[in-house]
Tab-separated table of C-alpha atoms and ligand atoms in Angstrom:
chain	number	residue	atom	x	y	z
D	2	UNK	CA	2.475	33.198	-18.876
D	3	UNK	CA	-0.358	33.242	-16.847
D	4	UNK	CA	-0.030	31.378	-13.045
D	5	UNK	CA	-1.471	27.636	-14.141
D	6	UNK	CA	-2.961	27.407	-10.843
D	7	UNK	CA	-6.594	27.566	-10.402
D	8	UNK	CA	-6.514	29.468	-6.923
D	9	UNK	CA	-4.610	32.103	-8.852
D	10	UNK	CA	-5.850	32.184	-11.616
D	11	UNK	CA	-5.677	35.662	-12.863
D	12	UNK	CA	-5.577	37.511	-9.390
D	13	UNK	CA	-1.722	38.805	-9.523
D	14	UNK	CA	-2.705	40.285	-12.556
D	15	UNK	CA	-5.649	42.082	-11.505
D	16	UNK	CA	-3.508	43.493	-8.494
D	17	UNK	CA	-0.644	44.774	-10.349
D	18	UNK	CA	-2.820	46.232	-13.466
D	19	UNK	CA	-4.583	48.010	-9.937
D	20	UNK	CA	-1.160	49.352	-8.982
D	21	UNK	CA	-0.760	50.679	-12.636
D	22	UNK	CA	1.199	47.793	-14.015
D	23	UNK	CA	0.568	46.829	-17.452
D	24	UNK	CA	0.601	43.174	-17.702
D	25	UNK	CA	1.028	41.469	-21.128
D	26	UNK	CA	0.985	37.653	-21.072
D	27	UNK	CA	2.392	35.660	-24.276
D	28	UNK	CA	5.941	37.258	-24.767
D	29	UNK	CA	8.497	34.816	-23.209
D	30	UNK	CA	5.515	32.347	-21.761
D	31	UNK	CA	7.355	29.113	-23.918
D	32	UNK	CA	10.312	30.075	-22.005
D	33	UNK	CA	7.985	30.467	-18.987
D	34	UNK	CA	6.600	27.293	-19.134
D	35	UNK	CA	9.630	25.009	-19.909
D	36	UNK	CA	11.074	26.581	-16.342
D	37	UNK	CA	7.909	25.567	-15.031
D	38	UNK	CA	7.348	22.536	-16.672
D	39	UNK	CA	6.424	20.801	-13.380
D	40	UNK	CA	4.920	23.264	-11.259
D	41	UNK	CA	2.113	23.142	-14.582
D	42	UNK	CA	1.713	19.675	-14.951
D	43	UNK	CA	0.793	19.580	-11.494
D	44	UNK	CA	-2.130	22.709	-11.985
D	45	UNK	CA	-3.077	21.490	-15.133
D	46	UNK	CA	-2.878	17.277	-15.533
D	47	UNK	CA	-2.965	16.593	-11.375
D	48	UNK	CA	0.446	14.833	-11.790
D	49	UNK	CA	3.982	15.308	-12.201
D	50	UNK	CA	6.060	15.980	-15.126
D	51	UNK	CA	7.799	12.375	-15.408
D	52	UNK	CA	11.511	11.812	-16.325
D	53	UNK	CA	12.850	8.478	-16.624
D	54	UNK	CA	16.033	8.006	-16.520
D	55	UNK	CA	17.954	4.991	-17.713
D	56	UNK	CA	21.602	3.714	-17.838
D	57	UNK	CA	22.250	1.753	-20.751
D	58	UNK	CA	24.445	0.372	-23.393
D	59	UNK	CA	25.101	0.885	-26.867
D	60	UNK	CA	22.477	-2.073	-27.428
D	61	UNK	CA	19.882	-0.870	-25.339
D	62	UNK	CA	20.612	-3.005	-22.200
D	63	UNK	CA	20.073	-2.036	-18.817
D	64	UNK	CA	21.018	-5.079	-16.879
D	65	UNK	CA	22.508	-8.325	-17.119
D	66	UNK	CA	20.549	-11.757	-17.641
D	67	UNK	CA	21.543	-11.542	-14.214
D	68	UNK	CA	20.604	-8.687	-12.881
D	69	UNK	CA	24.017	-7.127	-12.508
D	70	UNK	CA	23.566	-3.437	-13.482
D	71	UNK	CA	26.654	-1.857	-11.686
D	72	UNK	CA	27.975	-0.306	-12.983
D	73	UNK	CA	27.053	0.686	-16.904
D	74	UNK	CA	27.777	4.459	-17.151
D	75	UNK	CA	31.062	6.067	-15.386
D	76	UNK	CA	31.061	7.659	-12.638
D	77	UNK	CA	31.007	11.045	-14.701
D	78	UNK	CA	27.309	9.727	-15.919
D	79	UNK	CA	26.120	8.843	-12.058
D	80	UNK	CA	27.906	12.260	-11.121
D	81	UNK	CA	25.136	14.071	-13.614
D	82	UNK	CA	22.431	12.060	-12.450
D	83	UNK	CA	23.081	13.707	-9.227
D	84	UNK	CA	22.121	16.904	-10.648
D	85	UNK	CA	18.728	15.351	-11.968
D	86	UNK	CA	17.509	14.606	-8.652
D	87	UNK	CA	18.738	17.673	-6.926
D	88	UNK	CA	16.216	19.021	-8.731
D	89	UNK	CA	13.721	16.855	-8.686
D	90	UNK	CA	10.644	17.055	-6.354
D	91	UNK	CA	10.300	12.662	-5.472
D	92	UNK	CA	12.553	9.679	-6.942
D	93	UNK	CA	10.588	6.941	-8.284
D	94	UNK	CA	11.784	3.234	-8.349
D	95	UNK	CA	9.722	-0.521	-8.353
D	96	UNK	CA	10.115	-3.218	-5.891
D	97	UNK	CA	12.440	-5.273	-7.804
D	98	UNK	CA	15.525	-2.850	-8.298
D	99	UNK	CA	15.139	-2.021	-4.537
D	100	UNK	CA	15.518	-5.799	-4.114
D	101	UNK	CA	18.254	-6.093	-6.957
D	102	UNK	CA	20.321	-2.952	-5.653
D	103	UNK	CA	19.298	-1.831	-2.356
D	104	UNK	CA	19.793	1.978	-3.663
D	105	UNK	CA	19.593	5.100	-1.453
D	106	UNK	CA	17.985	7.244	-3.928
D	107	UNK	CA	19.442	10.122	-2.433
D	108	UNK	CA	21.409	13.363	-3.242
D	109	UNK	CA	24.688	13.073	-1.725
D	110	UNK	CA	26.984	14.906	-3.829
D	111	UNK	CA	28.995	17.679	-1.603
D	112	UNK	CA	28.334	20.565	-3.488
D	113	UNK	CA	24.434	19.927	-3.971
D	114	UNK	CA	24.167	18.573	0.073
D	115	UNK	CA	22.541	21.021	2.228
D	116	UNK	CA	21.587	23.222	-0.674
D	117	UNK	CA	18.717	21.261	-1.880
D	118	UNK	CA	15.518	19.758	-0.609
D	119	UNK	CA	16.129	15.847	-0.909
D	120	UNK	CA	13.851	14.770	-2.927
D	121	UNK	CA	11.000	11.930	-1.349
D	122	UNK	CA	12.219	8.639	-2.443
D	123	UNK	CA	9.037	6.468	-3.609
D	124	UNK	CA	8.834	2.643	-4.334
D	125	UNK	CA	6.216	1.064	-6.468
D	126	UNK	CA	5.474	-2.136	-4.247
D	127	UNK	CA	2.307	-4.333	-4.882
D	128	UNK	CA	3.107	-6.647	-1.923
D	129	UNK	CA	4.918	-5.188	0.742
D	130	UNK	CA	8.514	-6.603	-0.197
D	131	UNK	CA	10.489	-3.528	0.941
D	132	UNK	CA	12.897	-5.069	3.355
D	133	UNK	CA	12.766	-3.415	6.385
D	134	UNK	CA	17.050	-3.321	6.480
D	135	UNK	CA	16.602	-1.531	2.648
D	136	UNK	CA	19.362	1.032	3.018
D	137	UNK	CA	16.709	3.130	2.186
D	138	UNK	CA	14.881	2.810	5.133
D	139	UNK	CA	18.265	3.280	6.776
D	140	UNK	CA	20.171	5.947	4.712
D	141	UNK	CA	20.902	9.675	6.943
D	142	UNK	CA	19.838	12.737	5.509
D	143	UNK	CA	17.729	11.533	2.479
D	144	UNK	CA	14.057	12.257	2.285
D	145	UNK	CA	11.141	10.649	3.308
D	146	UNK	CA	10.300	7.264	1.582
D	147	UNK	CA	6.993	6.727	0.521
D	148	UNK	CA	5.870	3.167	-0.635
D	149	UNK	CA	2.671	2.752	-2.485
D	150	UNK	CA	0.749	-0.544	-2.172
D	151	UNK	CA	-1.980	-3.059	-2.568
D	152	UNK	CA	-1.107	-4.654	0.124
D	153	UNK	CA	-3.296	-5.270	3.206
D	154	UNK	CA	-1.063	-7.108	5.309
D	155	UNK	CA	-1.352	-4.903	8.356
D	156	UNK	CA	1.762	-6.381	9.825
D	157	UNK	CA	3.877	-5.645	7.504
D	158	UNK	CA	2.661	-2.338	7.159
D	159	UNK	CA	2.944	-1.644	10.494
D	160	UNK	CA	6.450	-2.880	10.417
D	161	UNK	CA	8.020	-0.899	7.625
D	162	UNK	CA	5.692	2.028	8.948
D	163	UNK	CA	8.360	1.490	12.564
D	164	UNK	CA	11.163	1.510	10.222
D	165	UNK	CA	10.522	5.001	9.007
D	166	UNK	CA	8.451	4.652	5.786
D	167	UNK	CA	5.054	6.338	4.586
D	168	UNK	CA	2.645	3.623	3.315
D	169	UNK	CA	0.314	4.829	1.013
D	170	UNK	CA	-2.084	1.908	0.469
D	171	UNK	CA	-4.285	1.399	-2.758
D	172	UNK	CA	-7.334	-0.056	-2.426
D	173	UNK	CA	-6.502	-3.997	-1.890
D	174	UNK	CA	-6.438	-5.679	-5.080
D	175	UNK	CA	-4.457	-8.139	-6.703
D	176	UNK	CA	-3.321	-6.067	-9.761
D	177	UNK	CA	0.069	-4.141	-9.369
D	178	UNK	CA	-0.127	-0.414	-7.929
D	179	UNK	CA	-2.329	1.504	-10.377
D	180	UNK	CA	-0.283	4.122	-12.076
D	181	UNK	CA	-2.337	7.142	-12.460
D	182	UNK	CA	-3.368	6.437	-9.044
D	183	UNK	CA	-0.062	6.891	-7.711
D	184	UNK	CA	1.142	9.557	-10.036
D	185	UNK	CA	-2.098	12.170	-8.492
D	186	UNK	CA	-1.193	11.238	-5.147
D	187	UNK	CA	2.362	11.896	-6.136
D	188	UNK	CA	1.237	15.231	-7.051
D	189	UNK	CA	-0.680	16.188	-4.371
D	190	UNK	CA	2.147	15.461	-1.800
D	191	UNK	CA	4.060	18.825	-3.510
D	192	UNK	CA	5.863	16.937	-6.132
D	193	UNK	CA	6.272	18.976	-9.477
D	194	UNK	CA	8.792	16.939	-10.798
D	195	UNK	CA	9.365	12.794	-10.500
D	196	UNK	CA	12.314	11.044	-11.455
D	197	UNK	CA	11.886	7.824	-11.994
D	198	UNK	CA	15.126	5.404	-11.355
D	199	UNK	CA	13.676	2.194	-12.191
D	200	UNK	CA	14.357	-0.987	-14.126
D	201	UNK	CA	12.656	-1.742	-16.969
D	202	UNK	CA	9.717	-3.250	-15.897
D	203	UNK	CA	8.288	-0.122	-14.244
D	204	UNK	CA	9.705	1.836	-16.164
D	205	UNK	CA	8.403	0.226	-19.250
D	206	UNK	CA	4.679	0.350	-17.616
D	207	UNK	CA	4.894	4.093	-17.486
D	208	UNK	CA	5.644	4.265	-20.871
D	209	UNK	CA	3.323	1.779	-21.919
D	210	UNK	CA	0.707	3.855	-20.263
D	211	UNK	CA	2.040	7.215	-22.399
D	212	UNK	CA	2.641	8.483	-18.914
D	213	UNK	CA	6.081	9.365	-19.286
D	214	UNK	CA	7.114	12.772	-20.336
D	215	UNK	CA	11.281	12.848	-20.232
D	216	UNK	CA	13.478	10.780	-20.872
D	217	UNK	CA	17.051	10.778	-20.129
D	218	UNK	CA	19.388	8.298	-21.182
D	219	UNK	CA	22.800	8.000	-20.399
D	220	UNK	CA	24.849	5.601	-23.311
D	221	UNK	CA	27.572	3.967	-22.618
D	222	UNK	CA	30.115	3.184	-25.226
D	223	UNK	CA	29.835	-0.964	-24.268
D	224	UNK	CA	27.574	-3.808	-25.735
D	225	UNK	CA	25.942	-6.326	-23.314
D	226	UNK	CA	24.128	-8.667	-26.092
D	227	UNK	CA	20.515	-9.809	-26.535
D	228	UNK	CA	20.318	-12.097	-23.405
D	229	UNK	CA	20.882	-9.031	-21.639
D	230	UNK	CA	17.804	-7.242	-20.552
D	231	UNK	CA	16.138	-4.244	-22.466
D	232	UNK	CA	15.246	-0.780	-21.583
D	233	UNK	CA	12.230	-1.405	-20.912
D	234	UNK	CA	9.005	-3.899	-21.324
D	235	UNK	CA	5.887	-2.528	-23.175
D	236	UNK	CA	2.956	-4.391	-22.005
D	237	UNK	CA	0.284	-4.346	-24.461
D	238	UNK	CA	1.950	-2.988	-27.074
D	239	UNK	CA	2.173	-5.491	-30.410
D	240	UNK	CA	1.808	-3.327	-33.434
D	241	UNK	CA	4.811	-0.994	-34.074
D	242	UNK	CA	2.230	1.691	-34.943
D	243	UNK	CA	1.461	1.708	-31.267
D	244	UNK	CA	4.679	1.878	-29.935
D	245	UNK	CA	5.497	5.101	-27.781
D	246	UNK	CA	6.924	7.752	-30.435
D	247	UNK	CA	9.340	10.343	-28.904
D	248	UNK	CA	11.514	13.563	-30.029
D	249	UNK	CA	15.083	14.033	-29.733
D	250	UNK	CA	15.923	17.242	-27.642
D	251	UNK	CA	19.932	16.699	-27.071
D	252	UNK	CA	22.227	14.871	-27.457
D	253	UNK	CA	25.944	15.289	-25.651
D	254	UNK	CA	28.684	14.055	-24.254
D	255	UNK	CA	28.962	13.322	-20.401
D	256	UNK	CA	32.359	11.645	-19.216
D	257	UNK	CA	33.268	8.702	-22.101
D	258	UNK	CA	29.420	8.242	-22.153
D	259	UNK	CA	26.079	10.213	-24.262
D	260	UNK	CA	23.291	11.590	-22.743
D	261	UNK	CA	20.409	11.520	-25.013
D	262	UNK	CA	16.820	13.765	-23.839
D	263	UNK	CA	14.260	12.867	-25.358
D	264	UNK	CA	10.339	13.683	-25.313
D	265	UNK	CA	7.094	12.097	-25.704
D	266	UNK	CA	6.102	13.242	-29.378
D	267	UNK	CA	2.557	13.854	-27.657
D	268	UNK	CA	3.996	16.914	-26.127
D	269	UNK	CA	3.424	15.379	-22.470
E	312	NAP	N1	20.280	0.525	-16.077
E	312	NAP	C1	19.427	1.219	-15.372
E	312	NAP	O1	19.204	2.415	-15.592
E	312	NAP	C2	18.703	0.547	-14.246
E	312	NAP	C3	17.949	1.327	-13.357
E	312	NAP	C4	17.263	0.671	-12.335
E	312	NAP	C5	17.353	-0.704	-12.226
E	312	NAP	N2	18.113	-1.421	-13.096
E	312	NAP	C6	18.187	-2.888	-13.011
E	312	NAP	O2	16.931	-3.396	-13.369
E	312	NAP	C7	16.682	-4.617	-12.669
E	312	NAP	C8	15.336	-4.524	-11.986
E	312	NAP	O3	14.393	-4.205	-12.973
E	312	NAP	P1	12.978	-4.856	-13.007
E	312	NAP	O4	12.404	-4.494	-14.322
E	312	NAP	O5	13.072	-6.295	-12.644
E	312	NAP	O6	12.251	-4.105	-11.793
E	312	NAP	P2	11.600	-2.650	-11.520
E	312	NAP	O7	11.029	-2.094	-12.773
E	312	NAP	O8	12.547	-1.814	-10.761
E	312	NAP	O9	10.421	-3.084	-10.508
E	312	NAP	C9	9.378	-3.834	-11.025
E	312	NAP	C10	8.372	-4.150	-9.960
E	312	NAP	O10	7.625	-2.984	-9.604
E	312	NAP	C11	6.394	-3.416	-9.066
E	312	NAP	N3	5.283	-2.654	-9.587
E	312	NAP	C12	4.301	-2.087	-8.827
E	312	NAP	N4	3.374	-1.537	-9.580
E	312	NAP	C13	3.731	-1.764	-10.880
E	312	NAP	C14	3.116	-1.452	-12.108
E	312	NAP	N5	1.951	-0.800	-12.188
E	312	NAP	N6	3.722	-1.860	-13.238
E	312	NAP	C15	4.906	-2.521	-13.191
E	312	NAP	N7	5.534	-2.834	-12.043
E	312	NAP	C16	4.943	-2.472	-10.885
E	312	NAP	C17	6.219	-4.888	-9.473
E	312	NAP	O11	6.398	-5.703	-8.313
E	312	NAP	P3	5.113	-6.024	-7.409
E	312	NAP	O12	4.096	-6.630	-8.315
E	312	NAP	O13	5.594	-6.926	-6.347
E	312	NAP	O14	4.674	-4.694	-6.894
E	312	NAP	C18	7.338	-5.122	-10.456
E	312	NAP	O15	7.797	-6.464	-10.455
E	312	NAP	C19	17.813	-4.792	-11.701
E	312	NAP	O16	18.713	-5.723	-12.228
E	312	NAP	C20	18.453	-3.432	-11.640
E	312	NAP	O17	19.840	-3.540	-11.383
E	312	NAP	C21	18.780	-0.819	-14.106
């Protein structure tokens, strides 16, 4: 496979075919590519390769009418997830789930602590409604949180800026954070691969906007009925022709729950 990136772009070749080294490209470069699925997203589409990973029922429910979400899978299924963003370059959630759950978004399990970057933990936050006590904010040892606005409420800015947060401010508007916006700038801060841990709101906007590559979903063996809330929300989308069409990759068994993979049919 050749090196995706343009400052490369052909030069390791040329050096080694000076030293006497044949070079053949084509031969393994599937293999190749799946390892660096991120790395050439990044080169190639100026974002990440997206994974969105969701907890859910049988049903397809990912919280309560209430917003209680804690726990669906078992802890064997929130072990895993550890794994996911161990290796994941940034952690992606929206506004509301910080609100909902006040997660850390952080790798904390012992075997992976110490021997992996932590990944940046982002928020998707129109407004400025990051608490400044969001454990977050206040967690040891996870990475650096990076909030992405519209907001231009200087104040506020200034205050979660004290509390140890990156803003990253969108041109002020009253429309939520522009995706594809975000996603580049997500890039070009190093990140090859985002995992986005959101509800389905966000979640559902990603997909809506075919920007989602991965998906990961973790069943559990429980029903939480239609007033519970779905996996996600597709704005936009009316006709079942244009709903998002995806592939399964695998399917297996983790704890008493599934995890399914899945990817977009359009190859992402
Ligand atoms: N089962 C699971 O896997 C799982 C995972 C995470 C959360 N949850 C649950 O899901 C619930 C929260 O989900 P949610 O759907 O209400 O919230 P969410 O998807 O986490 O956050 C949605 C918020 O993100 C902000 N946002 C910024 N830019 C956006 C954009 N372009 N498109 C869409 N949203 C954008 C919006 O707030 P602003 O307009 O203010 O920016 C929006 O209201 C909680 O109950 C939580 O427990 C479940």
């Amino acid at each position: 496979m050749q090196d995706p990136n343009p400052r490369v772009a052909g030069e390791g070749f040329l050096r080694l075919e000076k030293a006497g080294i044949s070079v053949e490209t084509g031969p393994g470069a599937g293999e190749a590519l799946e390892l660096n699925r991120g790395f050439a997203s990044r080169m190639r589409r100026g974002r990440p390769w997206v994974i969105a990973k969701v907890a859910a029922s049988l049903d397809g429910r990912t919280a309560m009418a209430s917003g209680e979400s804690r726990w669906i899978t078992s802890a064997a299924a929130r072990d895993d997830v550890q794994h996911w963003r161990a290796r994941a370059g940034g952690v992606l959630t929206g506004i509301d789930t910080v609100v909902a759950d006040d997660p850390r978004l952080d790798v904390r399990r012992e075997d992976l602590v110490g021997r992996v970057r932590q990944p940046l933990r982002i928020v998707a936050d129109s407004r400025l409604r990051l608490p400044e006590t969001a454990r977050l904010l206040a967690g040891e040892g996870g990475g650096e949180v990076v909030v992405f606005t519209r907001s231009g409420d200087d104040r506020r800015v200034a205050a979660l800026e004290a509390a140890g947060a990156r803003i990253e401010r969108q041109a002020d508007d009253a429309a939520p954070v522009n995706l594809e916006g975000m996603l580049a700038r997500i890039g070009a801060l190093g990140v090859n691969e985002l995992l986005v841990e959101a509800g389905r709101t966000l979640t559902g906007a990603l997909a809506a906007a075919a920007l989602v590559d991965e998906w990961i979903v973790y069943l559990a063996p429980r029903l939480m009925g239609d007033a519970a809330r779905g996996l996600v929300r597709l704005p936009g989308i009316e006709r079942l022709a244009d709903t998002p069409r995806l592939e399964w990759r695998e399917v297996r068994f983790v704890g008493p729950d599934l995890r399914l993979t899945l990817r977009s049919a359009s190859g992402g």
